[in-house]
Amino acid sequence: MAKRTKSDPYVPTPADRFTFGLWTVGNPGRDPFGGPTRPTMTPAEIVYTLGEAGGVYGVNFHDNDLIPIDATDAEAAQIKKDFRKALRETKIKVPMATTNLFSDPVFKDGAFTSNDAEVRAYAIQKTMNAMELGADFGAKTYVFWGGREGTESDATKDPTIAVKRFREAINFLCKYNIDRKFGYKFAFEAKPNEPRGHMYFSVTGSYLALIPTLDHPDMCGVNPEFAHESMAGLNFVHHVAQALEAGKLFHIDLNDQEFGRYDQDFRFGSVSYKAAFFLCKLLTDYKYKGPKHFDSHAYRQSDRKDVIEFARGSMRSWKILEGKVEKFNKDRKIQSLLKKINRGNAKLENLTKKFSKANAKALLEANLDRVKLAKKSLPYEELDQLVFDLIMGVR
Ligand code: GLT
Ligand code: MN
Ligand code: MN
């Protein structure tokens, strides 16, 4: 990678609010077919690694990324002490925390939606403790990713009851959040499959539909992940847009993914340049100010040095795309085409804005010639090619 100089406009700063997870940069290259390819780092070592990458705002964790599930009290205290020191020295914050409700065998059939009431209670109890741990480090966003909430066969669980169980758990935890004055915002993260054959709340829209049915809808929003809608072959940008429009985009997981493949969690911007550009455009145009979390893993071939390049590259790609967005918004040709395409009509728009008997009557009487309308030109090929030229740097 090119030398990082001050004049380089793509060097990130904490104001960009880029975050990583202990589980992402700390990933030792394990996959379902093989063991680690690089040494495991302690939480403190991961923080120093991020410090070395430079410009990182925060590091997020699951309870057990920080404190192993079987750690003794003395071990936990030491880990926390080292971690806190590393955070202080690198000025890296902990903006988000979450619970590991998927790795331990106890969650083999789900956590909040498990068929076993004792497992469900344990999942809520584990989350309460993890919320305490996150709050201890100043986290303000609490993510819920239902890693094991789902089925392989619908013979095993009633999906309607699963929704009710999930809602009950969240309602309980919202009240706990208020009671303990943690001040968390909850952000739900959808995924279509992996590790379960079929996961409940498979797309961001599933959570957008659940939220209004909760006891504390204002406390709850979503954490969409680029790879997750993409795995299902869907347009991620559209899901994020719907969350934004609803005022529910509390957090976002950035990475990349080929359609129709396994859960790849590639570096942001490494696969789908165009979708990455339009995502960046959406968040920039609508002034999203929340954290931008890179939920991705360096290639299995990478060593520690290359993991740092992976972290830098993730941030750099976003910054480069931000520059392209600025260009797009200032490009005269593109803007004039957009103007041509977006044809307003104040009189008609007033009529259809709100129903009234008078408006309905006027609309029914309006002279709208479908044949003439269909003939209006839409130079979308021209516009789309300008986008390609712009992204590729020849414009
Ligand atoms: C896991 C998953 C991610 C979630 C994390 C939060 S854990 O890595 O693949 O998408 O965001 O629980
Ligand atoms: Mn993922
Ligand atoms: Mn994620």
CSV table of N, CA and C in Angstrom, one decimal, residues 69 102-110 119 148:
chain,number,residue,atom,x,y,z
A,69,ILE,N,-15.7,-17.9,28.3
A,69,ILE,CA,-16.8,-18.3,29.0
A,69,ILE,C,-16.5,-19.0,30.3
A,102,PHE,N,-24.2,-18.0,20.6
A,102,PHE,CA,-24.2,-19.0,19.5
A,102,PHE,C,-23.1,-20.0,19.6
A,103,SER,N,-21.9,-19.7,20.2
A,103,SER,CA,-20.8,-20.7,20.2
A,103,SER,C,-21.0,-21.9,21.1
A,104,ASP,N,-21.4,-21.6,22.3
A,104,ASP,CA,-21.5,-22.7,23.3
A,104,ASP,C,-22.5,-23.7,22.9
A,105,PRO,N,-22.2,-25.0,23.2
A,105,PRO,CA,-23.2,-26.1,22.9
A,105,PRO,C,-24.6,-25.9,23.5
A,106,VAL,N,-24.6,-25.1,24.6
A,106,VAL,CA,-25.9,-24.9,25.2
A,106,VAL,C,-26.9,-24.2,24.2
A,107,PHE,N,-26.4,-23.5,23.3
A,107,PHE,CA,-27.2,-22.8,22.3
A,107,PHE,C,-27.4,-23.6,21.0
A,108,LYS,N,-27.2,-24.9,21.1
A,108,LYS,CA,-27.3,-25.6,19.8
A,108,LYS,C,-28.6,-25.5,19.2
A,109,ASP,N,-29.7,-25.3,19.9
A,109,ASP,CA,-31.0,-25.1,19.3
A,109,ASP,C,-31.6,-23.7,19.6
A,110,GLY,N,-30.7,-22.8,19.7
A,110,GLY,CA,-31.2,-21.4,19.8
A,110,GLY,C,-31.0,-20.9,21.2
A,119,VAL,N,-32.9,-23.0,28.9
A,119,VAL,CA,-31.9,-22.4,28.0
A,119,VAL,C,-32.3,-20.9,27.7
A,148,ARG,N,-28.0,-18.5,16.5
A,148,ARG,CA,-28.6,-19.8,16.5
A,148,ARG,C,-30.2,-19.8,16.5
